[in-house]
XYZ file of C-alpha atoms in Angstrom:
521
model
C -21.905 4.557 14.619
C -19.073 2.636 16.274
C -17.884 3.029 19.679
C -15.236 5.752 19.331
C -13.494 4.919 22.802
C -13.284 1.212 21.956
C -11.719 1.863 18.501
C -9.435 4.586 19.714
C -8.347 2.400 22.609
C -7.722 -0.428 20.240
C -5.563 1.743 17.992
C -3.427 3.046 20.670
C -2.853 -0.517 21.933
C -2.009 -1.585 18.478
C 0.491 1.194 17.917
C 2.058 0.564 21.422
C 2.305 -3.178 20.527
C 3.972 -2.364 17.000
C 6.531 0.015 18.883
C 7.284 -2.882 21.242
C 7.330 -5.899 18.856
C 7.451 -4.540 15.287
C 5.023 -5.337 12.637
C 6.379 -8.941 11.978
C 8.602 -11.434 13.628
C 9.809 -12.832 10.230
C 13.586 -12.379 10.550
C 14.319 -11.382 6.996
C 12.512 -8.037 7.515
C 14.382 -5.370 9.331
C 12.565 -3.161 11.826
C 11.286 -0.209 9.932
C 12.375 3.391 10.990
C 8.709 4.490 10.600
C 7.977 2.422 13.815
C 10.100 4.899 15.947
C 7.938 7.800 14.506
C 5.027 6.416 16.232
C 6.605 7.278 19.509
C 5.592 10.934 18.963
C 2.146 11.282 20.805
C 0.927 13.906 18.353
C 1.691 11.880 15.287
C 0.058 8.664 17.108
C -3.031 10.662 17.975
C -3.367 11.769 14.361
C -3.077 8.197 13.212
C -5.676 7.014 15.590
C -8.023 9.845 14.653
C -7.669 9.005 10.841
C -8.242 5.315 11.595
C -11.263 5.853 13.562
C -12.781 8.239 10.964
C -12.003 5.762 8.137
C -13.488 2.604 10.174
C -16.565 4.679 11.182
C -17.507 5.210 7.551
C -18.081 1.695 7.355
C -16.681 1.246 3.842
C -13.665 -0.904 3.092
C -12.411 1.593 0.268
C -12.165 4.264 2.983
C -9.623 2.309 4.854
C -7.004 2.926 1.905
C -5.368 -0.380 2.396
C -2.386 -1.392 0.192
C -1.787 -4.704 -1.532
C 0.629 -7.140 0.216
C 4.224 -7.807 -0.644
C 5.528 -11.321 -0.092
C 8.943 -13.005 0.560
C 9.381 -16.807 0.453
C 11.266 -17.987 3.490
C 12.790 -21.437 4.198
C 10.265 -23.432 6.434
C 11.307 -26.876 7.341
C 13.288 -28.433 4.553
C 14.917 -28.018 0.990
C 11.450 -27.531 -0.768
C 9.328 -26.068 2.118
C 8.800 -22.332 2.040
C 6.531 -20.052 4.083
C 4.935 -17.194 2.281
C 5.805 -14.236 4.609
C 3.764 -11.063 4.299
C 5.165 -7.607 3.950
C 2.367 -5.542 5.515
C 2.585 -1.753 5.192
C 2.861 -0.208 8.795
C -0.375 1.891 8.468
C -2.133 -1.207 7.103
C -0.896 -3.358 10.152
C -2.144 -0.700 12.546
C -5.624 -0.665 10.867
C -5.761 -4.562 10.802
C -4.565 -4.761 14.476
C -6.999 -2.166 15.603
C -9.922 -3.959 13.974
C -8.953 -7.250 15.637
C -8.082 -5.731 19.060
C -11.395 -4.082 19.172
C -13.198 -7.525 19.223
C -10.315 -9.553 20.760
C -11.954 -9.674 24.319
C -15.002 -11.440 22.754
C -12.784 -13.777 20.713
C -10.929 -14.839 23.926
C -14.330 -15.617 25.505
C -15.194 -17.911 22.725
C -12.032 -19.928 23.207
C -11.539 -22.848 25.683
C -10.778 -21.181 29.034
C -7.158 -20.729 29.839
C -7.520 -22.594 33.078
C -8.405 -25.910 31.171
C -4.571 -25.995 30.038
C -5.711 -27.201 26.553
C -4.821 -24.253 24.263
C -1.636 -22.366 24.757
C -1.203 -20.033 21.687
C -1.726 -16.405 21.566
C -4.048 -16.198 24.611
C -5.116 -12.603 25.379
C -3.279 -10.880 28.167
C -4.067 -7.767 30.242
C -0.861 -6.032 29.436
C -0.760 -2.707 27.311
C 1.859 -3.020 24.817
C 2.019 -6.756 24.964
C -1.081 -8.395 23.544
C -0.448 -11.956 24.687
C -0.159 -13.645 27.973
C 3.393 -14.870 28.657
C 2.169 -17.586 30.860
C 0.643 -19.400 27.803
C 3.474 -20.173 25.220
C 5.211 -23.023 23.328
C 7.281 -23.416 26.544
C 4.254 -24.038 28.762
C 2.592 -26.104 26.108
C 5.721 -28.583 26.099
C 5.576 -28.568 29.903
C 1.983 -29.613 30.018
C 2.574 -32.331 27.444
C 5.392 -33.479 29.722
C 3.407 -33.486 32.719
C 0.378 -35.339 30.862
C 2.975 -38.011 29.722
C 3.551 -39.012 33.256
C -0.039 -39.775 34.011
C -0.379 -43.605 34.491
C -3.697 -43.620 32.449
C -1.978 -42.082 29.356
C -0.131 -45.008 27.336
C -0.103 -43.461 23.887
C 0.364 -40.120 22.371
C -0.608 -38.666 19.026
C 1.698 -36.015 17.535
C 0.391 -34.121 14.461
C 0.014 -30.734 13.106
C -2.007 -28.871 10.359
C -0.677 -28.720 6.825
C -0.071 -25.170 5.489
C -2.075 -23.942 8.358
C -2.246 -20.029 7.616
C -2.504 -20.555 3.843
C -5.404 -22.918 4.085
C -7.666 -21.060 6.624
C -10.978 -20.253 5.154
C -11.742 -16.469 5.410
C -15.570 -16.905 5.078
C -15.480 -19.643 7.886
C -13.725 -17.073 10.190
C -16.379 -14.609 9.346
C -19.198 -17.197 10.223
C -17.598 -18.057 13.389
C -17.268 -14.401 14.465
C -20.960 -13.702 13.472
C -22.118 -16.572 15.708
C -21.150 -14.279 18.654
C -23.884 -11.614 19.216
C -21.547 -9.364 21.133
C -19.210 -8.693 18.094
C -19.926 -5.668 16.131
C -21.214 -6.834 12.571
C -19.623 -3.847 10.800
C -16.123 -4.748 12.170
C -16.675 -8.376 11.084
C -17.561 -7.158 7.466
C -14.535 -4.740 7.329
C -12.278 -7.682 8.492
C -13.578 -9.966 5.974
C -13.239 -7.294 3.067
C -9.620 -6.709 4.251
C -8.688 -10.311 4.189
C -10.415 -11.008 0.847
C -8.459 -8.052 -0.647
C -5.232 -9.269 0.626
C -6.225 -12.810 -0.741
C -6.816 -11.281 -4.234
C -10.509 -12.237 -3.713
C -9.552 -15.975 -3.023
C -11.186 -17.373 0.052
C -8.221 -18.646 1.796
C -5.104 -17.338 3.578
C -3.984 -15.095 6.374
C -0.899 -13.022 6.131
C 1.985 -14.672 8.124
C 3.954 -12.583 10.593
C 1.191 -10.261 12.096
C -0.279 -10.527 15.453
C -3.603 -9.781 14.095
C -3.382 -12.767 11.964
C -2.460 -14.942 15.051
C -5.691 -13.948 16.865
C -7.690 -14.852 13.631
C -6.062 -18.116 13.167
C -7.114 -19.240 16.695
C -10.628 -18.345 15.677
C -10.417 -20.848 12.919
C -9.797 -23.656 15.361
C -12.324 -22.645 17.998
C -14.962 -25.006 16.791
C -12.547 -27.970 16.210
C -11.251 -27.595 19.836
C -14.794 -27.613 21.098
C -15.595 -30.554 19.102
C -12.805 -32.642 20.545
C -13.916 -31.602 24.112
C -17.453 -32.719 23.383
C -16.001 -36.106 22.302
C -13.799 -36.514 25.379
C -10.479 -36.350 23.399
C -7.730 -35.401 25.939
C -5.609 -32.949 23.877
C -3.341 -30.021 24.100
C -2.584 -27.473 21.253
C -0.151 -24.819 20.287
C -1.165 -22.983 16.984
C -1.434 -25.859 14.601
C 0.474 -28.496 16.686
C -1.923 -30.992 18.494
C -0.949 -33.470 21.017
C -3.679 -36.179 21.903
C -3.379 -38.545 24.753
C -5.064 -42.020 25.144
C -5.131 -45.119 27.300
C -4.284 -47.387 24.095
C -3.633 -47.530 20.440
C -7.396 -48.075 19.565
C -8.353 -44.867 21.311
C -5.450 -42.934 19.913
C -6.471 -43.852 16.386
C -10.092 -43.182 17.167
C -9.214 -39.582 18.449
C -6.970 -38.912 15.590
C -9.797 -39.940 13.075
C -12.110 -37.520 14.967
C -9.586 -34.658 14.629
C -9.122 -35.366 10.842
C -12.761 -35.477 10.390
C -13.544 -32.172 12.005
C -10.502 -30.444 10.471
C -11.812 -31.362 6.889
C -14.978 -29.532 7.604
C -12.895 -26.421 7.932
C -10.851 -27.309 4.750
C -7.869 -28.216 6.869
C -5.683 -31.340 6.789
C -2.936 -32.866 8.874
C 0.525 -33.098 7.669
C 0.725 -36.886 7.062
C 4.685 -37.029 7.217
C 4.708 -35.514 10.595
C 1.601 -37.536 12.173
C 2.883 -40.015 14.621
C 1.283 -42.462 17.286
C 3.811 -43.356 19.689
C 4.165 -45.242 22.955
C 4.138 -42.611 25.643
C 6.717 -44.329 27.831
C 9.431 -43.585 25.225
C 8.482 -39.965 24.816
C 8.405 -39.768 28.602
C 12.063 -41.012 28.978
C 13.152 -38.251 26.460
C 11.106 -35.560 28.309
C 12.511 -36.732 31.729
C 16.013 -36.583 30.281
C 15.487 -33.126 29.174
C 14.474 -31.998 32.586
C 17.333 -33.777 34.194
C 19.630 -31.809 31.832
C 17.599 -28.532 32.649
C 17.051 -28.194 28.963
C 13.216 -27.615 29.485
C 13.826 -25.368 32.570
C 16.319 -23.062 30.782
C 14.504 -22.947 27.415
C 13.088 -19.465 26.349
C 9.520 -18.512 26.628
C 8.365 -18.720 22.915
C 5.568 -16.468 22.170
C 6.149 -15.749 18.600
C 8.311 -16.822 15.766
C 8.984 -19.634 13.433
C 11.797 -22.162 13.370
C 12.767 -25.163 11.001
C 15.626 -27.458 9.855
C 16.867 -24.624 7.600
C 17.467 -21.843 10.269
C 18.206 -18.124 9.395
C 19.937 -17.424 12.651
C 23.024 -18.807 14.230
C 22.680 -19.501 17.926
C 25.942 -18.879 19.860
C 27.361 -22.089 21.207
C 27.409 -23.220 24.832
C 30.567 -24.261 26.534
C 29.812 -27.911 26.240
C 28.958 -27.623 22.410
C 32.332 -25.840 21.931
C 34.226 -28.506 23.725
C 32.333 -31.088 21.608
C 33.058 -29.504 18.426
C 36.715 -28.872 19.196
C 36.960 -32.736 18.818
C 36.030 -32.776 15.132
C 38.569 -32.762 12.422
C 37.889 -29.561 10.538
C 39.979 -30.333 7.585
C 38.253 -33.690 7.031
C 34.850 -32.085 7.435
C 35.615 -29.503 4.779
C 37.020 -32.083 2.507
C 33.981 -34.146 2.907
C 31.717 -31.205 1.991
C 33.698 -30.307 -1.032
C 33.681 -33.948 -2.313
C 29.939 -34.419 -1.755
C 27.627 -33.955 -4.745
C 24.853 -32.911 -2.405
C 24.791 -31.770 1.112
C 22.293 -32.333 4.094
C 21.466 -29.819 6.862
C 23.761 -31.438 9.627
C 26.869 -31.409 7.289
C 26.557 -27.531 6.916
C 25.651 -26.754 10.437
C 28.274 -28.883 11.856
C 30.976 -27.471 9.683
C 30.106 -23.890 10.496
C 29.720 -24.590 14.114
C 33.189 -26.408 14.117
C 34.841 -23.544 12.460
C 33.409 -21.239 15.228
C 34.299 -23.595 18.119
C 37.838 -23.909 17.018
C 38.078 -20.199 16.023
C 39.637 -21.370 12.661
C 38.037 -18.265 11.088
C 39.796 -18.382 7.818
C 38.096 -21.592 6.962
C 35.007 -19.456 6.601
C 36.483 -18.054 3.285
C 35.949 -21.591 1.817
C 32.329 -21.718 2.813
C 30.885 -19.763 -0.133
C 32.093 -22.548 -2.576
C 30.477 -25.057 -0.290
C 27.159 -23.156 -0.040
C 26.667 -23.501 -3.828
C 25.406 -26.895 -3.071
C 23.002 -25.596 -0.452
C 22.316 -21.939 -0.795
C 19.541 -22.018 1.622
C 22.003 -21.840 4.415
C 23.633 -18.604 3.189
C 21.522 -16.584 5.541
C 22.656 -18.886 8.384
C 26.373 -18.468 7.360
C 26.088 -14.626 7.052
C 24.301 -14.385 10.429
C 27.198 -16.390 11.932
C 29.565 -13.754 10.300
C 27.769 -10.924 11.848
C 27.725 -12.409 15.372
C 31.594 -12.660 15.399
C 33.534 -9.275 15.153
C 36.971 -11.166 15.561
C 36.753 -12.587 12.160
C 39.618 -11.165 10.190
C 38.668 -8.508 7.688
C 40.779 -10.233 4.974
C 38.406 -13.321 5.394
C 35.309 -11.102 4.992
C 36.559 -9.335 2.104
C 37.059 -12.555 0.263
C 33.814 -13.864 1.265
C 32.037 -10.746 -0.058
C 34.109 -11.090 -3.325
C 33.045 -14.652 -3.793
C 29.220 -13.710 -2.977
C 29.402 -10.662 -5.484
C 27.672 -12.441 -8.359
C 24.966 -13.903 -5.927
C 23.854 -10.442 -5.046
C 23.825 -9.197 -8.607
C 21.908 -12.287 -9.891
C 18.259 -11.172 -10.142
C 17.147 -14.915 -10.136
C 18.581 -15.635 -6.587
C 15.724 -15.799 -4.121
C 14.915 -12.581 -2.418
C 15.388 -13.622 1.038
C 19.077 -14.787 0.171
C 19.595 -11.422 -1.621
C 18.357 -9.682 1.692
C 21.005 -11.481 3.740
C 23.642 -10.930 1.248
C 22.801 -7.140 1.725
C 23.457 -7.604 5.429
C 26.930 -9.036 4.671
C 27.985 -5.998 2.723
C 26.334 -3.407 5.025
C 26.601 -4.592 8.655
C 29.863 -6.729 8.948
C 33.070 -5.080 9.944
C 33.874 -4.584 6.137
C 31.218 -2.146 4.727
C 31.117 -2.276 0.743
C 29.059 0.800 -0.218
C 29.920 0.469 -3.881
C 28.269 -3.041 -4.374
C 25.099 -1.981 -2.638
C 24.913 1.149 -4.738
C 25.570 -0.828 -7.903
C 22.922 -3.480 -6.922
C 20.359 -0.559 -6.327
C 21.325 0.916 -9.826
C 20.625 -2.527 -11.490
C 17.413 -3.095 -9.552
C 14.381 -4.194 -11.668
C 10.802 -3.653 -10.791
C 10.224 -7.287 -10.682
C 13.225 -7.995 -8.439
C 11.088 -8.564 -5.563
C 8.687 -6.740 -2.944
C 11.348 -6.038 -0.348
C 14.769 -6.062 -1.972
C 14.542 -2.305 -3.029
C 13.784 -1.172 0.592
C 16.517 -3.461 2.028
C 19.206 -1.895 -0.148
C 18.051 1.518 0.802
C 17.945 0.701 4.540
C 21.526 -0.615 4.105
C 22.809 2.540 2.417
C 21.169 4.670 5.004
C 23.786 7.224 6.420
C 26.482 5.587 4.332
C 26.073 7.829 1.058
C 27.352 11.327 0.267
C 25.298 14.141 -1.045
C 25.986 13.274 -4.755
C 24.752 9.729 -4.102
C 21.666 10.656 -2.224
C 20.710 13.041 -5.041
C 21.111 10.188 -7.447
C 18.821 7.954 -5.323
C 16.179 10.840 -5.220
C 15.773 10.550 -9.020
C 14.394 7.295 -8.266
C 11.674 8.513 -6.112
C 8.922 8.723 -8.713
C 9.206 5.109 -9.772
C 9.592 3.735 -6.156
C 6.944 1.939 -4.168
C 5.624 3.287 -0.837
C 8.318 1.449 1.289
C 11.065 2.730 -0.783
C 9.722 6.344 -1.010
C 9.583 6.732 2.733
C 13.345 5.417 3.078
C 14.413 7.678 0.186
C 12.858 10.795 1.927
C 14.373 9.661 5.292
C 17.880 9.440 3.535
C 17.315 12.930 2.008
C 16.341 14.310 5.310
C 19.406 12.930 7.025
C 21.852 13.631 4.126
C 20.805 16.939 2.379
C 20.849 20.355 4.043
C 17.472 21.756 4.961
C 17.424 24.567 2.442
C 18.401 22.394 -0.361
C 15.841 19.618 0.324
C 12.946 21.990 1.121
C 11.953 22.550 -2.507
C 11.481 18.800 -3.066
C 9.773 18.255 0.286
C 7.407 21.112 -0.454
C 6.279 19.227 -3.632
C 5.825 16.007 -1.776
C 3.636 17.788 0.993
C 1.326 18.908 -1.831
C 0.908 15.598 -3.644
C 1.445 12.747 -1.173
C -1.356 11.669 1.245
C 0.432 8.985 3.240
C 0.601 9.957 6.881
C 4.138 8.785 7.191
C 5.427 10.542 4.131
C 3.565 13.824 5.446
C 5.146 13.295 8.912
C 8.643 12.800 7.481
C 8.611 15.959 5.154
C 6.722 18.310 7.511
C 8.127 21.573 8.353
C 9.677 21.788 11.909
């Protein structure tokens, strides 16, 4: 029998972490309303009781885990995408509970924090925060900066692992965990079964976005890191990013070869396009310049998150950036974009930032035509609009009208459709009709998240008749959609009128969140 105290404590910490940080940091997904239901102590206790009971049976089928949904999200460039997982909230609690129950032993297996080698997802002593904020991408950069100033270091190797999360071998994680005699074998077996189920019996891949996955990803590199230490390689790492320091080029090449060789034994490979061996003096000058400009000192502490050349979020401009972009000729930039057969990333971001800096918001109405040449930037453009409430309503209405066909086109990537939904639901001009029509036209193969996103966007915007229409969709809906439909009914239909429907739900549905939503109060 498993230790009930350990599992229950891990479950409570998992729930507190989810309340604090959500189930994922992938920006496409909204914070689910179900997370706030977890603030109720009685509901929280009932979930922990159910999870302990299912784990204690030591049978994967008893966990009642659901298949994953996925949304492709831009990663680094035009053809580079990250397969981001849509994990059911209950499943994420189970997953995180299993991992947290053994996380202290995992942390002991890793290179000690005090060595300043590995900075990613170090276990902290906080309750709702799992990771130690002293160890982050920011602290990783600071140590790289310090090491670049050591006289003995003349050459630096910069590299990262290609498709890291997708290529992690599930069975190798199992073997590494089994090497620790203090980790419960039944827990390891359940974790392995869970990952293989989500991977459709393939042996590779962790779901992107989960804190539980972040801890397991670190397990995958424990033996690689230890091997480098044993070979005297001077390195630092944050997740899949390695920095290796050497006294000369020959040592740098040798250390890189050692890393490549050891990674290959784990089925992992470096991204050759991003692997560089550089004169460290050139890097040091750049780092010192950043410190002089206080860029490093004022940068945020990055614990979680993903960034790339195709951003989803617009970062507000600093005063110096505004002054810089005010010098640009906006008409010429727009003309150049319209005349170009294809666009690059800098053209798009420069054009949008210039419009914002010069407060020439009417130019935004011309951007949908420009973005036809680079639709991956539609989310970035929409996020810009949502951040600036002073944009004229006539301009937003024109943009909404120009994008209408994009939302109704089922062949458009799901993440773009999700951001278009935000445009119609969260801007100063709310367009309920197009959201409702999009929902009516929705096909079951439209995507794993689009239905839920539309329902979230329409929450508290529909009248009684429209909610009753949505209710007819319930029996064909997936679990994410069912919960949102019930929440809409609960908020928009009088209690006496909804009770008969809810009574039937209480009889037939076993999902704990659904049962909590429709319970009698």
